[in-house]
PDB file of C-alpha atoms in Angstrom:
ATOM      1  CA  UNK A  17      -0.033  10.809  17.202  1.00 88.00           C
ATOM      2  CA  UNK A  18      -0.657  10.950  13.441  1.00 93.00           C
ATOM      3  CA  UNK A  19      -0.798   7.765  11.433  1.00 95.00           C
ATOM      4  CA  UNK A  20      -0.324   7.761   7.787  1.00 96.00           C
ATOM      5  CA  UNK A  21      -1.907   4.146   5.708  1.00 97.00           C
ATOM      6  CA  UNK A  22       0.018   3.961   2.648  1.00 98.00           C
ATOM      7  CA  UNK A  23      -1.039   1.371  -0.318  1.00 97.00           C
ATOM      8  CA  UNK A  24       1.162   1.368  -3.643  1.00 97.00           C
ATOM      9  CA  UNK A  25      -0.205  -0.689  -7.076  1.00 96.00           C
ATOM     10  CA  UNK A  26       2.259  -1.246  -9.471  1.00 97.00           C
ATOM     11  CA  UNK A  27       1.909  -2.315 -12.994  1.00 97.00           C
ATOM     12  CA  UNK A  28       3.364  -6.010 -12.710  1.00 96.00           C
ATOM     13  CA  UNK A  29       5.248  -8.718 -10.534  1.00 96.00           C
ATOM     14  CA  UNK A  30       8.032  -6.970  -8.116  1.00 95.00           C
ATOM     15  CA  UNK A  31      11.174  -7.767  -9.087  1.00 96.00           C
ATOM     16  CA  UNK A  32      12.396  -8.351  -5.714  1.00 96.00           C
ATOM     17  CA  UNK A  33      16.195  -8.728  -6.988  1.00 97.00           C
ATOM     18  CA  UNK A  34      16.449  -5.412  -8.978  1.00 96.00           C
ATOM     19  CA  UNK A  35      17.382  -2.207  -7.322  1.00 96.00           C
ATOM     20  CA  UNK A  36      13.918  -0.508  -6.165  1.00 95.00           C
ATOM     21  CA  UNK A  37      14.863   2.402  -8.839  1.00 93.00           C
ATOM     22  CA  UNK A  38      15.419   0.175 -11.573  1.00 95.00           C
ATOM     23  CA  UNK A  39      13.550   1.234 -14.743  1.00 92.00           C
ATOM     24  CA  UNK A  40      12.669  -2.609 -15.326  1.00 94.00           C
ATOM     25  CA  UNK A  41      10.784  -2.467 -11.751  1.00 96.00           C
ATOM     26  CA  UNK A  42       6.631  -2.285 -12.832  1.00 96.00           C
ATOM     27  CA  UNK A  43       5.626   1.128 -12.609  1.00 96.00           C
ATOM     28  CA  UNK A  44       3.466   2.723  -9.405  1.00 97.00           C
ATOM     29  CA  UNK A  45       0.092   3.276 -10.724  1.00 97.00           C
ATOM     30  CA  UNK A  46      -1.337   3.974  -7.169  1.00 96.00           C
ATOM     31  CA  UNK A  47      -1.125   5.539  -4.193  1.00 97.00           C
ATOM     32  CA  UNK A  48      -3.626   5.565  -1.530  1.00 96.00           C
ATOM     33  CA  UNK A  49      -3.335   7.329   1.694  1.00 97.00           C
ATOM     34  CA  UNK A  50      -5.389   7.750   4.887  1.00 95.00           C
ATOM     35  CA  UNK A  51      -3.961  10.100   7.453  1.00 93.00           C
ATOM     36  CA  UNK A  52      -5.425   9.790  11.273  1.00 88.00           C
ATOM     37  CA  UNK A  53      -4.624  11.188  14.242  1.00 79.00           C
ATOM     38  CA  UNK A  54      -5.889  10.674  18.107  1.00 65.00           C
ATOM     39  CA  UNK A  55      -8.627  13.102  17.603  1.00 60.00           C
ATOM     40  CA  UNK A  56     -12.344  11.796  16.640  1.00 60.00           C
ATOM     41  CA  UNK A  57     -13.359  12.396  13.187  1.00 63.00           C
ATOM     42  CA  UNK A  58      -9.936  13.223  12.357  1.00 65.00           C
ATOM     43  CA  UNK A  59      -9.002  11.306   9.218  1.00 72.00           C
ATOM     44  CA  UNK A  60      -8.654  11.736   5.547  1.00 89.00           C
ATOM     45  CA  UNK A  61      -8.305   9.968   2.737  1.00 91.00           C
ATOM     46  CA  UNK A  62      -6.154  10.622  -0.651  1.00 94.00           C
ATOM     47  CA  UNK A  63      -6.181   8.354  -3.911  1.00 95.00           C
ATOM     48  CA  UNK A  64      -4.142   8.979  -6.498  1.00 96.00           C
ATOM     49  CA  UNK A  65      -2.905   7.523 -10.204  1.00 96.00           C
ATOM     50  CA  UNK A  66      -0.055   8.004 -11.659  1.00 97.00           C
ATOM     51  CA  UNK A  67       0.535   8.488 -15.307  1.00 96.00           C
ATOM     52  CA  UNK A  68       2.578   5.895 -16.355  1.00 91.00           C
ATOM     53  CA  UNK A  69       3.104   6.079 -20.294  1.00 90.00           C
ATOM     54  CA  UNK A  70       4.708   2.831 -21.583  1.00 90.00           C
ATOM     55  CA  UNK A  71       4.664   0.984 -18.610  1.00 93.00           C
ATOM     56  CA  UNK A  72       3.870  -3.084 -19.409  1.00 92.00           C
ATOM     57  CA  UNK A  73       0.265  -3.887 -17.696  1.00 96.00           C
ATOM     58  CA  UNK A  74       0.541  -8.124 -16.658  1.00 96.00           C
ATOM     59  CA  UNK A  75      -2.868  -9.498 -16.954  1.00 94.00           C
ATOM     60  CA  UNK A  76      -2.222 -10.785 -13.226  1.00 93.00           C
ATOM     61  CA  UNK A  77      -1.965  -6.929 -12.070  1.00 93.00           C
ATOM     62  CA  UNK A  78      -5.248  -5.348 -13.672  1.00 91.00           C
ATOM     63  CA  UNK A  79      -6.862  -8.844 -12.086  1.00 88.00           C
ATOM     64  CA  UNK A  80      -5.934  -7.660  -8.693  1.00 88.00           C
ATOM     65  CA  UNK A  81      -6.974  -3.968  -8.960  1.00 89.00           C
ATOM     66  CA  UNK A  82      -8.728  -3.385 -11.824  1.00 89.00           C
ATOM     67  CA  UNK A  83      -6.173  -0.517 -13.223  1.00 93.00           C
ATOM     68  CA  UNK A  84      -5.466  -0.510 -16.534  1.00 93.00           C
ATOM     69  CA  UNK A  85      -3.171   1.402 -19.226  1.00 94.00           C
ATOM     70  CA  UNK A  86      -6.252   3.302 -20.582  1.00 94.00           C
ATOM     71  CA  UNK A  87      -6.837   4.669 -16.460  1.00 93.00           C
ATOM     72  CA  UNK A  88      -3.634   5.637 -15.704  1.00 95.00           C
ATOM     73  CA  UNK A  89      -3.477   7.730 -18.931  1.00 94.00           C
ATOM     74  CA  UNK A  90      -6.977   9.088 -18.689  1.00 94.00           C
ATOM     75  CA  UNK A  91      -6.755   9.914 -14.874  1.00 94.00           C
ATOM     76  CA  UNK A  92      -2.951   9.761 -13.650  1.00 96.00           C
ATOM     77  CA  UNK A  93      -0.965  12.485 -12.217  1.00 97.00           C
ATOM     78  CA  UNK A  94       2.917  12.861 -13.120  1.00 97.00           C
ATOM     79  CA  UNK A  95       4.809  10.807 -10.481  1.00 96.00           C
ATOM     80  CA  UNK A  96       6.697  14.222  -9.179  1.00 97.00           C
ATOM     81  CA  UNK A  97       3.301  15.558  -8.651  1.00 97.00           C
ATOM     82  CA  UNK A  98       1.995  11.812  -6.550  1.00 97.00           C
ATOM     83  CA  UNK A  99       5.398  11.448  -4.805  1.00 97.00           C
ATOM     84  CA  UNK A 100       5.575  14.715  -3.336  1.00 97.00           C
ATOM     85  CA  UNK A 101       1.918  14.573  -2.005  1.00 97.00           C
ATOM     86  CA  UNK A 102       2.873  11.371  -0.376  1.00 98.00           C
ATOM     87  CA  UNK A 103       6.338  12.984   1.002  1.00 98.00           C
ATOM     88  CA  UNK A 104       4.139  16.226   2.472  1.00 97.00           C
ATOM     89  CA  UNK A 105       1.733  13.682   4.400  1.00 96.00           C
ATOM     90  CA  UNK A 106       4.694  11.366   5.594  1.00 97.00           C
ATOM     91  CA  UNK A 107       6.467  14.432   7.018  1.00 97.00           C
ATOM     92  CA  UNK A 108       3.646  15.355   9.211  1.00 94.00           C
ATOM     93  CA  UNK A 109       3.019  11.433  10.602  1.00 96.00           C
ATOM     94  CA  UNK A 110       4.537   9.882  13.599  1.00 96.00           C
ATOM     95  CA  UNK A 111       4.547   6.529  12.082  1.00 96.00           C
ATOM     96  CA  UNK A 112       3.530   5.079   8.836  1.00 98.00           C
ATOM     97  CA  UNK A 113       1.462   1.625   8.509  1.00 97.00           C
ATOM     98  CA  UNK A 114       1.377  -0.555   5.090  1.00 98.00           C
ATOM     99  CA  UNK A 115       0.285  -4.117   4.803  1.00 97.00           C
ATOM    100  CA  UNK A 116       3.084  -5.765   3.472  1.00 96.00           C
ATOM    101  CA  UNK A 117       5.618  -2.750   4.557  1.00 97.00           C
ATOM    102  CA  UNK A 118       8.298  -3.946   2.712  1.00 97.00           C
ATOM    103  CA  UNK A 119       6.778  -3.887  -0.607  1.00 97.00           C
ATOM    104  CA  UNK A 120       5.099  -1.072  -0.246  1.00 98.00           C
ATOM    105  CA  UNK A 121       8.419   0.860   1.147  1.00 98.00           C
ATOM    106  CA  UNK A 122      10.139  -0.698  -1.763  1.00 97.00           C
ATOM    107  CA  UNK A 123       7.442   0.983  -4.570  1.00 97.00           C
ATOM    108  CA  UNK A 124       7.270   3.965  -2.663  1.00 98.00           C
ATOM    109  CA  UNK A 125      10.952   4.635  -2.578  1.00 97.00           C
ATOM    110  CA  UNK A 126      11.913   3.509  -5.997  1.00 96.00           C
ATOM    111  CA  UNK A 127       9.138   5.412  -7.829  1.00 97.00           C
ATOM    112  CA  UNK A 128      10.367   8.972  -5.923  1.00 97.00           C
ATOM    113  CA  UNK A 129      13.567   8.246  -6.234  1.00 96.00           C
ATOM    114  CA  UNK A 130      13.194   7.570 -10.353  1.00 94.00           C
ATOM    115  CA  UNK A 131      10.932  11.150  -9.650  1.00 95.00           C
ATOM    116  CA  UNK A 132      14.327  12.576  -8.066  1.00 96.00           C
ATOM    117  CA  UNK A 133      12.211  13.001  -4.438  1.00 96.00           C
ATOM    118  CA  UNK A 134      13.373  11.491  -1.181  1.00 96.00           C
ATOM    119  CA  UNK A 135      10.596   9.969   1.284  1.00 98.00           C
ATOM    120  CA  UNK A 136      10.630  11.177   4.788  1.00 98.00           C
ATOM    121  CA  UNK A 137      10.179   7.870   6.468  1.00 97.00           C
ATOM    122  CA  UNK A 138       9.278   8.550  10.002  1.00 96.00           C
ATOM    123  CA  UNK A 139      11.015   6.477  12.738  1.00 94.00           C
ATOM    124  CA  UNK A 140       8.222   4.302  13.266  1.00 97.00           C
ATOM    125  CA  UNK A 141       6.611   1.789  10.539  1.00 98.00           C
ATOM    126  CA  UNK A 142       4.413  -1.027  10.785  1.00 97.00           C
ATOM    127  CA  UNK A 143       3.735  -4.113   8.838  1.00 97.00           C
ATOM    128  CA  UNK A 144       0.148  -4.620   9.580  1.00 97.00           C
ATOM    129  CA  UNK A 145       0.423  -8.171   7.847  1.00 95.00           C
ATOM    130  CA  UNK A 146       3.003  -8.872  10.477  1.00 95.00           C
ATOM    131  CA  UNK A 147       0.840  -8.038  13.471  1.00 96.00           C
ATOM    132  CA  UNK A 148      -2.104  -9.623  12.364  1.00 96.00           C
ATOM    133  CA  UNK A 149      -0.177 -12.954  12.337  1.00 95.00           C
ATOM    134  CA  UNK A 150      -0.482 -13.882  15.735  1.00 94.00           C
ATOM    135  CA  UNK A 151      -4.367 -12.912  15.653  1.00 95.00           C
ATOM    136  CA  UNK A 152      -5.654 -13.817  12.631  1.00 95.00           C
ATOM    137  CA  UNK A 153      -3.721 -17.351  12.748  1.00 93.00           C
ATOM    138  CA  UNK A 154      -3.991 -18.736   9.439  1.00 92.00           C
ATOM    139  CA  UNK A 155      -2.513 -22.163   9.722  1.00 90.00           C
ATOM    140  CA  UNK A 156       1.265 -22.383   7.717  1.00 89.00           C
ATOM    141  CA  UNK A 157       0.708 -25.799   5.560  1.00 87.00           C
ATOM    142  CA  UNK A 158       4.201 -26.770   5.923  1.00 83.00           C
ATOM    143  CA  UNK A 159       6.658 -28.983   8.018  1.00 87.00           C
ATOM    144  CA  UNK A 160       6.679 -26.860  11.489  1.00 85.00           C
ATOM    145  CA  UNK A 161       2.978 -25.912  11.541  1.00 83.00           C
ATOM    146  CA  UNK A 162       2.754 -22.504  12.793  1.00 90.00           C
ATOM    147  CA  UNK A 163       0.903 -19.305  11.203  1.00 93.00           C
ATOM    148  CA  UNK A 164       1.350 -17.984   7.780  1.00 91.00           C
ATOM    149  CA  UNK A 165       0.879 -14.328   6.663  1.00 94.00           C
ATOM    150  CA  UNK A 166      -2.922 -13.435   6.039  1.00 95.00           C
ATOM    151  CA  UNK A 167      -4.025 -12.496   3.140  1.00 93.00           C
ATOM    152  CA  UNK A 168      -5.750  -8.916   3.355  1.00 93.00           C
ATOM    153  CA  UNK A 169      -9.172  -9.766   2.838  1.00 91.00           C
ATOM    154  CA  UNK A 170      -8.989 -12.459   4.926  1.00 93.00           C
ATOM    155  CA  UNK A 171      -7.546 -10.394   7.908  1.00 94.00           C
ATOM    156  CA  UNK A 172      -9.673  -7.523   7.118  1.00 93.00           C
ATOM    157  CA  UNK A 173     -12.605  -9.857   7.282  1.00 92.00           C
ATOM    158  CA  UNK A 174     -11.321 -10.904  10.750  1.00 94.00           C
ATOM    159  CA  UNK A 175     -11.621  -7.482  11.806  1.00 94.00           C
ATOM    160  CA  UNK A 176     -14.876  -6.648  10.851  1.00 92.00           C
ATOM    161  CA  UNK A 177     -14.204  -5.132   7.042  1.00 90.00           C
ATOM    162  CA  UNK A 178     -15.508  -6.234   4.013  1.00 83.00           C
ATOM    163  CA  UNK A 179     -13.352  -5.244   0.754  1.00 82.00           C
ATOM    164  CA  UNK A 180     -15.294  -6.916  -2.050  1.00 71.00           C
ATOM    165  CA  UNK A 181     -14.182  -6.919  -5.301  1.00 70.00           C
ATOM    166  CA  UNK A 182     -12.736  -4.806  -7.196  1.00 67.00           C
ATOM    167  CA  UNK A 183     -15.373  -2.530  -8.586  1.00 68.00           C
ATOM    168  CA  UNK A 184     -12.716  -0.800 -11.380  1.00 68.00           C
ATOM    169  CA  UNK A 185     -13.250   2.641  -9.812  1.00 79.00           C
ATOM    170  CA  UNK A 186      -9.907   3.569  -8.803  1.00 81.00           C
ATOM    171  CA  UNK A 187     -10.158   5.910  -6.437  1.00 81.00           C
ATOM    172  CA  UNK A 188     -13.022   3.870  -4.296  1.00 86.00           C
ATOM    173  CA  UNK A 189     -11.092   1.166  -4.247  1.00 88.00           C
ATOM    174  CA  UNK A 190      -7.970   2.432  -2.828  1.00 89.00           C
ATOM    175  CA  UNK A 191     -10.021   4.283  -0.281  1.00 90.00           C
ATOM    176  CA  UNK A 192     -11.544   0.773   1.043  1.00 90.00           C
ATOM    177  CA  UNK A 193      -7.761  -0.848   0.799  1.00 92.00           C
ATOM    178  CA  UNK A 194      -6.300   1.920   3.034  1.00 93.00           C
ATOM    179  CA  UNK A 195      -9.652   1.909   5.344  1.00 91.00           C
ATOM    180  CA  UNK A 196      -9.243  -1.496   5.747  1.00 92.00           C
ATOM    181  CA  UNK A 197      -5.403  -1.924   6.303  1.00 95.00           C
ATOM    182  CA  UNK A 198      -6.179   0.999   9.320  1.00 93.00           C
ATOM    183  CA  UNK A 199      -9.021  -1.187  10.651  1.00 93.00           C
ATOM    184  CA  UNK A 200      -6.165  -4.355  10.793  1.00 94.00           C
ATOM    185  CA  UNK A 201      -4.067  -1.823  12.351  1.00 95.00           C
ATOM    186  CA  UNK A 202      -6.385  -0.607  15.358  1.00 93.00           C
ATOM    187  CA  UNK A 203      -7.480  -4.471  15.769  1.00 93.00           C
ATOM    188  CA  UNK A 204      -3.562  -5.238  16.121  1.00 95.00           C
ATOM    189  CA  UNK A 205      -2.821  -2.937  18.318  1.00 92.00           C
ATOM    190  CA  UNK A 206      -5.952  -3.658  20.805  1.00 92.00           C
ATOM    191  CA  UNK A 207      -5.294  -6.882  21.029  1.00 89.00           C
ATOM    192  CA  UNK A 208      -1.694  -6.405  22.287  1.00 76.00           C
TER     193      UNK A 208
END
């Protein structure tokens, strides 16, 4: 069984309301990918930036990854070119795994479609934020009690991985994110 670890950055806030497609959606500005399957050693990783001329950097988005304007132009690919890469390596997996699937899903498919490229979603995705609810158990601080959704460095710090900071190297970065959201994945799934 091949797994494929997607992470998507965009430019700004989601604008959960707006069509995925919508040119006022933030722009993608990366993709990260690690593809596994069953066999030992078998895995590779795949960073990529995508050019995004005029797209509006919030202050709140370079904070979280450290991906500027000045990057994307400097080092990003054309979005054709990052979309179909990430359409190739979702055609060969069994099952895709994102933490926070539904953003993620949402980037992905909005920034191919606007790049005139339709995802080949296999049957099987998991939200590895989901399944690390019930293990991680961060306590829900409202009326109810229960468990709230972990952050990622706090659930990839429950399994063992260590993200840091962001250093502002790109590509590094997105290969710890993915590393790590695999790591959450394999804990999940052992403790089932």
């Amino acid at each position: 069984m091949t797994t494929l670890v997607i992470h998507l950055d965009t430019s700004g806030t989601w604008q959960w309301k707006l069509p995925d497609a919508s040119p006022e959606q933030p722009a993608c500005v990366r993709v990260a990918m690690l593809r596994h399957s069953c066999a030992p050693g078998d895995a590779n990783a795949d960073v990529r930036l995508i050019h995004a001329p005029g797209a509006r950097f919030e202050p709140g988005a370079i904070a979280a990854h450290a991906i500027t304007a000045e990057a994307t132009e400097r080092l990003g690919e054309p979005a054709f070119a990052v979309m179909n890469r990430l359409a190739a390596w979702m055609a060969g997996a069994d099952r895709v795994v994102a933490y926070g699937l539904d953003f993620h899903r949402r980037v992905a498919n909005g920034t191919a479609s606007r790049a005139g490229i339709a995802l080949p979603w296999p049957r099987e995705t998991v939200c590895a934020m989901r399944a690390a609810v019930p293990i991680v158990r961060v306590p829900r601080q409202a009326p109810g009690g229960g468990f709230t959704f972990p952050k990622l460095r706090v659930a990839a710090h429950h399994f063992g991985v260590s993200l840091g900071d962001p250093t502002g190297a790109a590509i590094p970065d997105g290969e710890a994110i993915v590393c790590a959201v695999h790591a959450i994945d394999a804990g999940t799934r052992a403790a089932a």
